[in-house]
Amino acid sequence: MANGEIFDVTVIGTGPGGYVAAVRAAQMGLKTAIVERDPAGCGGTCLQRGCIPTKALLHTADLYEDFKNRKEYGIVAENVGLDFPAVMSRKDRIVLRLSKGIETYLFKKNKITLFKGHGRLEGAKAVVVKGEGGETRVDTKNVILATGSRPKSLPGITPDGKTILTSDDILKLKEIPKSLVVIGAGAVGMEFASMFARFGSTVTVIEMLPRILPLEDAEISAEAHKVLAKQMTIHTGAKTEAVLKTANGVEVGFHTAQGESKTVTADLLLLAVGRGPVTDGLNLESTKAQLDRGYVKTSALMATDEPGLYAIGDVVALPDRPHPQLAHVASAEGIGVAERLAGHAVEALNYDRIPSATYCRPETAGVGLTEAEAKKRGYDVRVGRFNFGSLAKPRILGHPEGLVKVVSEAKYDEVLGVHMVGPHATDLISEACVALRLEATTEEIFRTVHPHPTLPEALMQAAEAVYGHAIDA
Ligand code: FAD
């Protein structure tokens, strides 16, 4: 039912795209509404079923691994073990608290009106929300679609939530499986593989592409493979042929890179083969917005073909390149749209400078061009590498594996990319993000005095290595 109120902007979806866009719109003085249909609450995939729960579990895996290695640290403790229900309930508490924080603190503080229920468009000037109490019409000048994504499957393999799982299902497990097969060695697949391997499962990873973490710089994914292969069995260049449910779990048939036929049996199978767009029941047909393989097509400024209708985050198809499905991308796009709606001339995102991060142990992270991409674009490429093992701090932490790689170019000495695998790489990458944003030179990085003993010294040394000056052990 309309009540005569007209919002400046209505956002559909409260993931990291939607809620961040709504908060920024409200901060800019726009009258803002937001719609969410998830009975679990606000926060979207990232908070409910993605970034946050996985990182909470991975943190326990890190602690558990270090405790198992307690003698090395001089810690004496008996009976170190995992209470899996307690591990899962800690994860649930973290999610609940953050989700409630969005609803009861962020939305209230910023005077954002939350409509609970399924939102559908009536053109771009109204959203009809179907909630518990029936339908509510929300009149609005602009709409931002931030409806996100859901797990994809493979042809002929249907997740059943019991033995064939999606990333949503595996976060609800009641006990640690004795064995787990993971199909897909992207960030999601490798994080679960690394987590359950360290919780004690026997883990097998099957990846069709020639390497794990295929979006990372080739050297980084090779080094990550080397370390992770100590925790699990990894088949790259391997094609899954068949999945059979058995009395005790699953049987997965695949062809190895060498053309051999193999079968692996396990309690559970995790499908981590990417995510598809969520646009069901949105009534996009009532607008001029176009779809591309189900994703909402936008310009570089996130505008659809319908005036006043924008899309951000995982649901987006960009005009000229693949759209990265990452929380920080969704948020940055949302901030851009909100500020532009408030009249600010905010530039389009530079997708070459979006950081990637994988939170296995060792962590991987990268920003900017990989060495291969820089060469493809015709740069006169110079590379510096530095091993974490040559520094004091990684040895103090007990995690000296990995390296930092700086990709630079000869003409202006500009840093084109930074890629790393090793301790706290996902935190360390932020310094490189700032360097790229400021178009810093390699020399500016290595002449920036870094505190000692710290992990960021590895970036400083990798920059020096471009000049052959690193102090490598
Ligand atoms: P979403 O977060 O998917 O939110 C969309 C919201 O819209 C949902 O709440 C949904 O209920 C709601 N919605 C949809 N349709 C409607 C409708 N019609 N009416 C009302 N509400 C609707 N990214 C990272 O950057 N770092 C990580 O560490 C990371 N880890 C991940 C781990 C896993 C296991 C997974 C699956 C993903 C991970 N991601 C990570 C990716 C990240 O979660 C997504 O990129 C991000 O959530 C996308 O945000 P979004 O706002 O576009 O959509």
Coordinates of C-alpha atoms and ligand atoms in Angstrom, one line a residue:
M1 CA 0.0 0.0 0.0
A2 CA 1.5 3.4 -1.0
N3 CA 1.4 6.0 1.8
G4 CA 2.4 9.0 -0.4
E5 CA 6.0 8.9 0.8
I6 CA 8.6 9.0 -2.1
F7 CA 12.1 7.8 -1.4
D8 CA 15.1 9.3 -3.3
V9 CA 16.6 5.8 -3.5
T10 CA 15.5 2.3 -2.8
V11 CA 18.0 -0.5 -2.6
I12 CA 17.1 -4.1 -3.2
G13 CA 19.4 -6.4 -1.2
T14 CA 21.3 -5.8 2.1
G15 CA 24.6 -7.5 1.1
P16 CA 27.9 -5.5 1.1
G17 CA 26.7 -3.8 -2.0
G18 CA 23.2 -2.9 -0.9
Y19 CA 23.7 -1.9 2.8
V20 CA 26.9 0.1 2.1
A21 CA 25.1 1.9 -0.8
A22 CA 22.1 2.7 1.4
V23 CA 24.3 4.0 4.3
R24 CA 26.2 6.3 1.9
A25 CA 23.1 7.5 0.2
A26 CA 21.6 8.4 3.6
Q27 CA 24.8 10.0 4.7
M28 CA 24.6 12.2 1.6
G29 CA 21.1 13.3 2.7
L30 CA 19.1 11.1 0.4
K31 CA 15.8 9.7 1.7
T32 CA 16.7 6.0 1.6
A33 CA 14.8 2.6 1.7
I34 CA 16.2 -0.9 1.6
V35 CA 14.5 -4.2 1.0
E36 CA 15.7 -7.7 2.2
R37 CA 13.9 -11.0 1.8
D38 CA 16.4 -13.3 3.7
P39 CA 14.7 -14.6 6.8
A40 CA 18.2 -15.0 8.4
G41 CA 18.5 -11.2 8.4
C42 CA 20.7 -8.5 6.8
G43 CA 24.2 -8.8 5.4
G44 CA 23.7 -10.9 2.2
T45 CA 25.9 -13.7 1.1
C46 CA 29.0 -12.1 2.5
L47 CA 27.8 -11.9 6.0
Q48 CA 25.3 -14.8 6.2
R49 CA 27.0 -17.5 3.9
G50 CA 30.3 -16.1 2.6
C51 CA 33.2 -13.9 3.7
I52 CA 32.5 -13.7 7.4
P53 CA 31.5 -17.3 8.5
T54 CA 34.3 -18.7 6.4
K55 CA 36.9 -16.4 7.9
A56 CA 35.6 -17.2 11.4
L57 CA 36.1 -20.9 10.7
L58 CA 39.5 -20.4 9.0
H59 CA 40.7 -18.5 12.1
T60 CA 39.8 -21.5 14.3
A61 CA 41.7 -23.7 11.7
D62 CA 44.8 -21.4 12.1
L63 CA 44.6 -21.5 15.9
Y64 CA 44.1 -25.3 15.9
E65 CA 47.1 -25.9 13.6
D66 CA 49.3 -23.7 15.7
F67 CA 48.2 -25.4 18.9
K68 CA 48.9 -28.8 17.3
N69 CA 52.4 -27.4 16.7
R70 CA 52.6 -26.1 20.3
K71 CA 55.9 -27.7 21.2
E72 CA 57.6 -25.5 18.6
Y73 CA 56.2 -22.4 20.5
G74 CA 57.1 -23.9 23.9
I75 CA 53.4 -24.2 24.9
V76 CA 52.5 -27.1 27.1
A77 CA 48.9 -28.3 26.9
E78 CA 47.2 -31.7 27.0
N79 CA 44.4 -33.0 24.8
V80 CA 44.2 -30.2 22.3
G81 CA 41.1 -31.0 20.2
L82 CA 38.2 -29.5 18.4
D83 CA 34.7 -29.1 19.7
F84 CA 33.1 -28.7 16.3
P85 CA 29.6 -27.6 17.5
A86 CA 31.3 -24.9 19.6
V87 CA 33.4 -23.8 16.6
M88 CA 30.2 -23.5 14.5
S89 CA 28.3 -21.7 17.2
R90 CA 31.1 -19.1 17.6
K91 CA 30.8 -18.6 13.8
D92 CA 27.0 -18.2 14.1
R93 CA 27.3 -15.7 17.0
I94 CA 29.7 -13.5 15.0
V95 CA 27.3 -13.5 12.0
L96 CA 24.2 -12.8 14.1
R97 CA 25.9 -9.9 16.0
L98 CA 27.1 -8.3 12.8
S99 CA 23.8 -8.8 11.0
K100 CA 21.8 -7.3 13.9
G101 CA 24.4 -4.4 13.9
I102 CA 23.4 -3.6 10.3
E103 CA 19.7 -3.6 11.1
T104 CA 19.5 -2.1 14.5
Y105 CA 22.5 0.2 14.5
L106 CA 23.5 1.2 10.9
F107 CA 20.0 1.5 9.4
K108 CA 18.4 3.2 12.5
K109 CA 21.3 5.6 13.0
N110 CA 21.2 6.6 9.3
K111 CA 17.4 6.7 9.2
I112 CA 17.1 4.1 6.5
T113 CA 13.7 2.4 6.2
L114 CA 14.0 -1.4 6.0
F115 CA 11.3 -3.3 4.3
K116 CA 11.4 -7.0 5.0
G117 CA 10.2 -9.2 2.1
H118 CA 10.7 -10.0 -1.6
G119 CA 11.1 -6.8 -3.7
R120 CA 9.9 -6.6 -7.3
L121 CA 10.1 -3.7 -9.7
E122 CA 7.1 -1.8 -11.1
G123 CA 9.2 0.0 -13.6
A124 CA 12.1 2.0 -12.0
K125 CA 9.9 4.3 -9.9
A126 CA 8.3 1.8 -7.6
V127 CA 9.3 -1.4 -5.7
V128 CA 6.6 -3.7 -4.4
V129 CA 7.6 -5.6 -1.3
K130 CA 5.8 -8.8 -0.5
G131 CA 6.3 -9.4 3.2
E132 CA 4.6 -11.2 6.0
G133 CA 1.9 -8.6 6.2
G134 CA 1.1 -8.5 2.5
E135 CA 2.3 -6.2 -0.3
T136 CA 3.7 -2.7 0.3
R137 CA 4.3 -0.3 -2.6
V138 CA 7.5 1.8 -2.2
D139 CA 7.6 4.9 -4.5
T140 CA 11.0 6.0 -5.3
K141 CA 13.0 8.2 -7.7
N142 CA 15.8 5.7 -8.1
V143 CA 16.5 2.0 -7.5
I144 CA 19.7 0.2 -6.9
L145 CA 19.6 -3.6 -7.5
A146 CA 22.0 -5.4 -5.2
T147 CA 20.5 -8.8 -5.3
G148 CA 23.7 -10.7 -5.5
S149 CA 24.5 -14.3 -6.5
R150 CA 23.9 -17.9 -5.6
P151 CA 26.0 -21.1 -6.0
K152 CA 26.1 -22.7 -9.4
S153 CA 26.3 -26.4 -10.1
L154 CA 27.7 -28.6 -12.8
P155 CA 25.5 -30.2 -15.5
G156 CA 24.2 -33.6 -14.2
I157 CA 25.2 -32.9 -10.6
T158 CA 22.5 -31.8 -8.3
P159 CA 23.3 -30.6 -4.8
D160 CA 21.1 -32.4 -2.2
G161 CA 22.3 -30.5 0.9
K162 CA 23.3 -33.9 2.5
T163 CA 26.2 -35.4 0.6
I164 CA 26.5 -33.1 -2.4
L165 CA 26.9 -29.7 -0.9
T166 CA 27.1 -26.1 -2.0
S167 CA 29.1 -23.5 0.0
D168 CA 25.8 -22.6 1.7
D169 CA 25.2 -26.2 2.9
I170 CA 28.7 -26.9 4.1
L171 CA 28.5 -24.0 6.6
K172 CA 25.6 -25.9 8.3
L173 CA 27.5 -29.1 9.0
K174 CA 27.0 -30.7 12.4
E175 CA 30.2 -32.7 12.3
I176 CA 33.6 -32.8 10.6
P177 CA 33.5 -35.2 7.6
K178 CA 36.2 -37.9 7.6
S179 CA 36.7 -37.2 3.9
L180 CA 35.8 -34.4 1.5
V181 CA 36.1 -33.9 -2.2
V182 CA 36.1 -30.3 -3.4
I183 CA 35.3 -29.6 -7.1
G184 CA 36.8 -26.2 -8.0
A185 CA 40.0 -24.7 -6.8
G186 CA 39.1 -21.0 -6.8
A187 CA 39.1 -19.0 -3.6
V188 CA 35.9 -20.5 -2.2
G189 CA 36.9 -24.1 -2.9
M190 CA 40.5 -23.7 -1.6
E191 CA 39.4 -22.0 1.6
F192 CA 37.0 -24.8 2.5
A193 CA 39.7 -27.4 1.4
S194 CA 42.3 -25.7 3.6
M195 CA 39.8 -25.4 6.5
F196 CA 38.6 -29.0 6.6
A197 CA 42.0 -30.5 5.9
R198 CA 43.2 -28.7 9.0
F199 CA 40.1 -29.8 11.0
G200 CA 41.2 -33.4 10.2
S201 CA 39.3 -34.3 7.0
T202 CA 41.0 -36.1 4.2
V203 CA 40.6 -33.6 1.4
T204 CA 40.8 -34.1 -2.4
V205 CA 40.6 -31.1 -4.7
I206 CA 39.6 -31.5 -8.4
E207 CA 40.2 -28.5 -10.7
M208 CA 39.6 -28.4 -14.4
L209 CA 42.1 -25.5 -15.1
P210 CA 45.8 -26.1 -15.1
R211 CA 46.4 -24.4 -11.7
I212 CA 44.7 -23.7 -8.4
L213 CA 43.6 -20.1 -7.7
P214 CA 43.7 -19.5 -11.4
L215 CA 43.1 -15.7 -11.2
E216 CA 46.3 -15.2 -9.2
D217 CA 49.8 -14.5 -10.7
A218 CA 51.1 -17.9 -11.9
E219 CA 54.0 -18.0 -9.5
I220 CA 51.8 -17.2 -6.6
S221 CA 49.4 -20.0 -7.4
A222 CA 52.3 -22.4 -7.9
E223 CA 53.8 -21.6 -4.5
A224 CA 50.4 -21.8 -2.8
H225 CA 49.9 -25.2 -4.5
K226 CA 53.3 -26.4 -3.2
V227 CA 52.4 -25.6 0.4
L228 CA 48.7 -26.6 0.3
A229 CA 49.5 -30.0 -1.4
K230 CA 51.1 -30.9 2.0
Q231 CA 47.6 -30.7 3.6
M232 CA 45.5 -32.3 0.8
T233 CA 45.6 -34.1 -2.6
I234 CA 45.2 -31.7 -5.5
H235 CA 44.4 -32.7 -9.1
T236 CA 44.7 -29.8 -11.6
G237 CA 43.8 -30.1 -15.3
A238 CA 41.3 -32.8 -14.2
K239 CA 37.8 -33.1 -15.5
T240 CA 35.0 -34.5 -13.4
E241 CA 33.1 -37.1 -15.3
A242 CA 30.5 -38.5 -12.9
V243 CA 29.3 -38.2 -9.4
L244 CA 27.5 -41.1 -7.8
K245 CA 25.8 -41.1 -4.4
T246 CA 26.7 -44.3 -2.4
A247 CA 25.5 -45.8 0.9
N248 CA 28.4 -44.0 2.7
G249 CA 28.7 -40.8 0.7
V250 CA 29.9 -40.0 -2.8
E251 CA 32.0 -41.5 -5.5
V252 CA 33.6 -39.0 -7.9
G253 CA 35.0 -40.1 -11.3
F254 CA 37.4 -37.9 -13.1
H255 CA 40.1 -37.8 -15.8
T256 CA 43.5 -36.6 -14.7
A257 CA 45.6 -34.1 -16.7
Q258 CA 47.5 -37.2 -18.0
G259 CA 44.2 -38.7 -19.3
E260 CA 44.0 -41.4 -16.6
S261 CA 40.6 -42.4 -15.3
K262 CA 40.4 -42.1 -11.5
T263 CA 37.7 -42.5 -8.8
V264 CA 37.8 -40.9 -5.4
T265 CA 35.2 -41.8 -2.6
A266 CA 34.4 -39.5 0.2
D267 CA 31.8 -38.7 2.9
L268 CA 30.9 -35.4 1.2
L269 CA 31.3 -33.5 -2.0
L270 CA 31.6 -29.7 -2.1
L271 CA 30.7 -28.0 -5.4
A272 CA 32.7 -24.8 -5.6
V273 CA 32.3 -24.0 -9.3
G274 CA 31.3 -20.4 -9.3
R275 CA 28.2 -18.4 -8.7
G276 CA 25.3 -17.2 -10.9
P277 CA 23.1 -14.0 -10.7
V278 CA 20.0 -13.7 -8.5
T279 CA 17.2 -11.9 -10.4
D280 CA 14.2 -14.2 -9.8
G281 CA 10.9 -12.5 -9.4
L282 CA 12.4 -9.0 -9.9
N283 CA 10.1 -8.2 -12.8
L284 CA 13.0 -6.6 -14.7
E285 CA 10.7 -7.0 -17.8
S286 CA 8.9 -3.9 -16.5
T287 CA 12.0 -1.9 -17.3
K288 CA 14.4 -1.4 -20.2
A289 CA 17.3 -3.1 -18.3
Q290 CA 19.1 -5.7 -20.4
L291 CA 20.5 -9.0 -19.2
D292 CA 23.7 -10.8 -20.2
R293 CA 23.7 -14.5 -19.4
G294 CA 21.3 -13.6 -16.6
Y295 CA 23.4 -10.8 -15.1
V296 CA 22.2 -7.2 -15.2
K297 CA 24.1 -5.2 -17.8
T298 CA 25.4 -1.9 -16.6
S299 CA 27.7 0.9 -17.8
A300 CA 31.0 1.6 -16.1
L301 CA 29.0 3.9 -13.8
M302 CA 26.6 1.0 -12.9
A303 CA 23.7 2.4 -14.8
T304 CA 21.3 0.0 -16.5
D305 CA 19.5 0.9 -19.8
E306 CA 16.5 2.1 -17.6
P307 CA 16.9 5.7 -16.4
G308 CA 17.0 5.7 -12.6
L309 CA 17.8 2.0 -12.3
Y310 CA 21.3 0.9 -11.2
A311 CA 22.9 -2.4 -10.4
I312 CA 25.9 -3.2 -8.2
G313 CA 27.8 -6.2 -6.9
D314 CA 27.6 -9.9 -7.9
V315 CA 24.5 -9.4 -10.1
V316 CA 26.3 -7.2 -12.5
A317 CA 27.7 -7.8 -16.0
L318 CA 30.2 -5.1 -17.1
P319 CA 30.4 -3.9 -20.7
D320 CA 34.0 -4.8 -21.4
R321 CA 35.4 -7.2 -18.8
P322 CA 34.4 -9.9 -16.4
H323 CA 32.9 -8.5 -13.2
P324 CA 34.8 -9.6 -10.0
Q325 CA 32.4 -11.1 -7.5
L326 CA 33.9 -9.7 -4.3
A327 CA 32.4 -7.9 -1.4
H328 CA 34.7 -4.9 -1.5
V329 CA 33.8 -4.5 -5.2
A330 CA 30.1 -4.5 -4.4
S331 CA 30.6 -1.9 -1.6
A332 CA 32.8 0.4 -3.8
E333 CA 30.3 0.3 -6.6
G334 CA 27.5 1.1 -4.1
I335 CA 29.3 4.0 -2.7
G336 CA 30.0 5.3 -6.2
V337 CA 26.3 5.1 -7.2
A338 CA 25.1 6.7 -4.0
E339 CA 27.5 9.6 -4.3
R340 CA 26.7 10.2 -7.9
L341 CA 22.9 10.2 -7.1
A342 CA 23.7 12.9 -4.5
G343 CA 25.3 15.0 -7.3
H344 CA 29.0 14.2 -6.8
A345 CA 31.2 13.5 -9.9
V346 CA 32.7 10.2 -8.7
E347 CA 34.9 8.4 -11.2
A348 CA 34.2 4.8 -12.3
L349 CA 36.1 2.0 -10.5
N350 CA 39.4 1.0 -11.9
Y351 CA 39.0 -2.8 -11.9
D352 CA 42.7 -3.3 -12.6
R353 CA 43.2 -2.1 -9.0
I354 CA 40.8 -4.4 -7.2
P355 CA 42.6 -6.6 -4.7
S356 CA 42.1 -10.3 -4.5
A357 CA 42.5 -12.3 -1.3
T358 CA 42.3 -16.0 -0.3
Y359 CA 42.4 -16.8 3.3
C360 CA 43.8 -20.4 3.2
R361 CA 47.1 -21.0 5.0
P362 CA 49.2 -19.7 3.3
E363 CA 47.1 -16.7 2.4
T364 CA 47.3 -15.3 -1.1
A365 CA 46.6 -11.7 -2.2
G366 CA 47.2 -9.6 -5.3
V367 CA 46.5 -6.2 -6.8
G368 CA 47.2 -4.8 -10.2
L369 CA 48.6 -6.6 -13.2
T370 CA 50.0 -10.1 -13.0
E371 CA 53.4 -10.5 -14.7
A372 CA 51.7 -12.3 -17.6
E373 CA 49.1 -9.6 -18.1
A374 CA 51.7 -6.8 -17.9
K375 CA 53.7 -8.5 -20.6
K376 CA 50.5 -9.0 -22.7
R377 CA 49.8 -5.3 -22.5
G378 CA 53.3 -4.5 -23.9
Y379 CA 55.1 -3.2 -20.8
D380 CA 58.8 -3.5 -20.5
V381 CA 58.3 -5.6 -17.3
R382 CA 60.7 -5.8 -14.4
V383 CA 60.1 -8.1 -11.5
G384 CA 61.3 -8.3 -7.9
R385 CA 60.7 -11.2 -5.6
F386 CA 61.4 -11.7 -1.9
N387 CA 60.9 -14.8 0.2
F388 CA 59.1 -14.4 3.6
G389 CA 61.6 -17.0 4.9
S390 CA 64.4 -14.4 4.6
L391 CA 62.7 -12.1 7.2
A392 CA 62.7 -12.3 11.0
K393 CA 58.9 -11.8 11.6
P394 CA 57.6 -14.7 9.6
R395 CA 60.1 -17.0 11.4
I396 CA 58.9 -15.5 14.8
L397 CA 55.3 -16.3 13.7
G398 CA 56.3 -19.8 12.7
H399 CA 55.1 -19.3 9.1
P400 CA 58.0 -18.5 6.9
E401 CA 56.5 -20.0 3.6
G402 CA 55.8 -17.8 0.6
L403 CA 57.0 -14.8 -1.2
V404 CA 56.1 -11.2 -2.3
K405 CA 56.4 -10.4 -6.0
V406 CA 56.5 -6.8 -7.4
V407 CA 55.7 -6.3 -11.1
S408 CA 57.1 -3.0 -12.3
E409 CA 57.9 -1.4 -15.6
A410 CA 61.2 0.1 -16.8
K411 CA 60.1 3.4 -18.3
Y412 CA 58.6 5.3 -15.3
D413 CA 59.4 2.7 -12.6
E414 CA 55.7 2.5 -12.0
V415 CA 54.4 -0.4 -9.9
L416 CA 52.0 -2.3 -12.0
G417 CA 51.1 -5.1 -9.6
V418 CA 51.9 -6.7 -6.3
H419 CA 51.3 -10.4 -5.6
M420 CA 51.9 -12.4 -2.5
V421 CA 51.5 -15.8 -0.8
G422 CA 52.4 -16.1 2.8
P423 CA 51.5 -15.0 6.4
H424 CA 48.9 -12.3 6.6
A425 CA 49.1 -11.6 2.8
T426 CA 45.5 -10.5 2.8
D427 CA 46.3 -7.7 5.3
L428 CA 49.6 -6.9 3.7
I429 CA 48.1 -6.2 0.3
S430 CA 46.5 -3.0 1.4
E431 CA 49.8 -1.1 1.3
A432 CA 50.2 -2.2 -2.3
C433 CA 46.6 -1.0 -3.0
V434 CA 47.5 2.5 -1.8
A435 CA 50.7 2.4 -3.8
L436 CA 48.9 1.5 -7.0
R437 CA 46.1 4.1 -6.4
L438 CA 48.8 6.8 -5.9
E439 CA 50.7 5.5 -9.0
A440 CA 53.8 5.0 -6.8
T441 CA 57.1 4.0 -8.2
T442 CA 59.0 1.0 -7.1
E443 CA 61.7 3.3 -5.7
E444 CA 59.1 5.1 -3.6
I445 CA 58.1 1.8 -2.0
F446 CA 61.6 0.7 -1.1
R447 CA 62.6 4.2 0.1
T448 CA 59.6 4.2 2.5
V449 CA 61.1 3.2 5.8
H450 CA 59.2 0.2 7.2
P451 CA 59.2 -0.8 10.9
H452 CA 61.3 -3.8 11.9
P453 CA 60.6 -6.6 12.5
T454 CA 57.3 -6.7 10.5
L455 CA 55.8 -8.6 7.6
P456 CA 55.5 -5.5 5.4
E457 CA 59.2 -5.4 5.1
A458 CA 58.7 -8.2 2.6
L459 CA 57.1 -5.7 0.2
M460 CA 59.8 -3.2 0.7
Q461 CA 62.4 -5.9 0.0
A462 CA 60.6 -7.2 -3.1
A463 CA 60.6 -3.6 -4.4
E464 CA 64.3 -3.4 -3.7
A465 CA 64.7 -6.7 -5.5
V466 CA 63.5 -5.0 -8.7
Y467 CA 66.8 -3.2 -8.5
G468 CA 68.7 -6.2 -7.4
H469 CA 69.3 -4.7 -3.9
A470 CA 67.2 -6.9 -1.6
I471 CA 68.8 -8.2 1.5
D472 CA 67.9 -11.8 1.0
A473 CA 69.2 -14.6 3.2
Ligands
FAD1 P1 24.9 -10.5 -1.8 O1 25.8 -10.4 -0.7 O2 24.6 -11.8 -2.4 O3 23.5 -9.9 -1.2 C1 22.3 -9.9 -2.0 C2 21.1 -9.8 -1.0 O4 20.0 -9.5 -1.8 C3 20.8 -11.0 -0.3 O5 20.7 -10.7 1.1 C4 19.5 -11.5 -0.8 O6 18.6 -12.1 0.1 C5 18.9 -10.2 -1.3 N1 17.9 -10.3 -2.3 C6 18.0 -10.9 -3.5 N2 16.9 -10.7 -4.3 C7 16.0 -10.0 -3.5 C8 14.7 -9.5 -3.7 N3 14.1 -9.7 -4.9 N4 14.1 -8.9 -2.7 C9 14.7 -8.7 -1.5 N5 16.0 -9.1 -1.3 C10 16.6 -9.7 -2.3 N6 34.1 -11.8 -1.1 C11 35.2 -11.1 -0.6 O7 35.4 -10.0 -1.0 N7 36.0 -11.7 0.4 C12 35.8 -12.9 0.9 O8 36.5 -13.4 1.8 C13 34.7 -13.7 0.3 N8 34.4 -14.9 0.8 C14 33.4 -15.6 0.3 C15 33.2 -16.9 0.7 C16 32.1 -17.6 0.2 C17 31.9 -19.0 0.8 C18 31.3 -17.1 -0.7 C19 30.1 -17.9 -1.3 C20 31.5 -15.8 -1.2 C21 32.6 -15.1 -0.7 N9 32.8 -13.8 -1.2 C22 33.9 -13.1 -0.7 C23 32.0 -13.1 -2.2 C24 31.0 -12.2 -1.6 O9 30.3 -12.8 -0.6 C25 30.1 -11.5 -2.6 O10 30.9 -11.0 -3.6 C26 29.3 -10.4 -2.0 O11 28.4 -10.9 -1.0 C27 28.4 -9.8 -3.1 O12 27.6 -8.8 -2.5 P2 26.2 -8.3 -3.1 O13 25.8 -7.2 -2.2 O14 26.4 -8.1 -4.5 O15 25.2 -9.5 -3.0

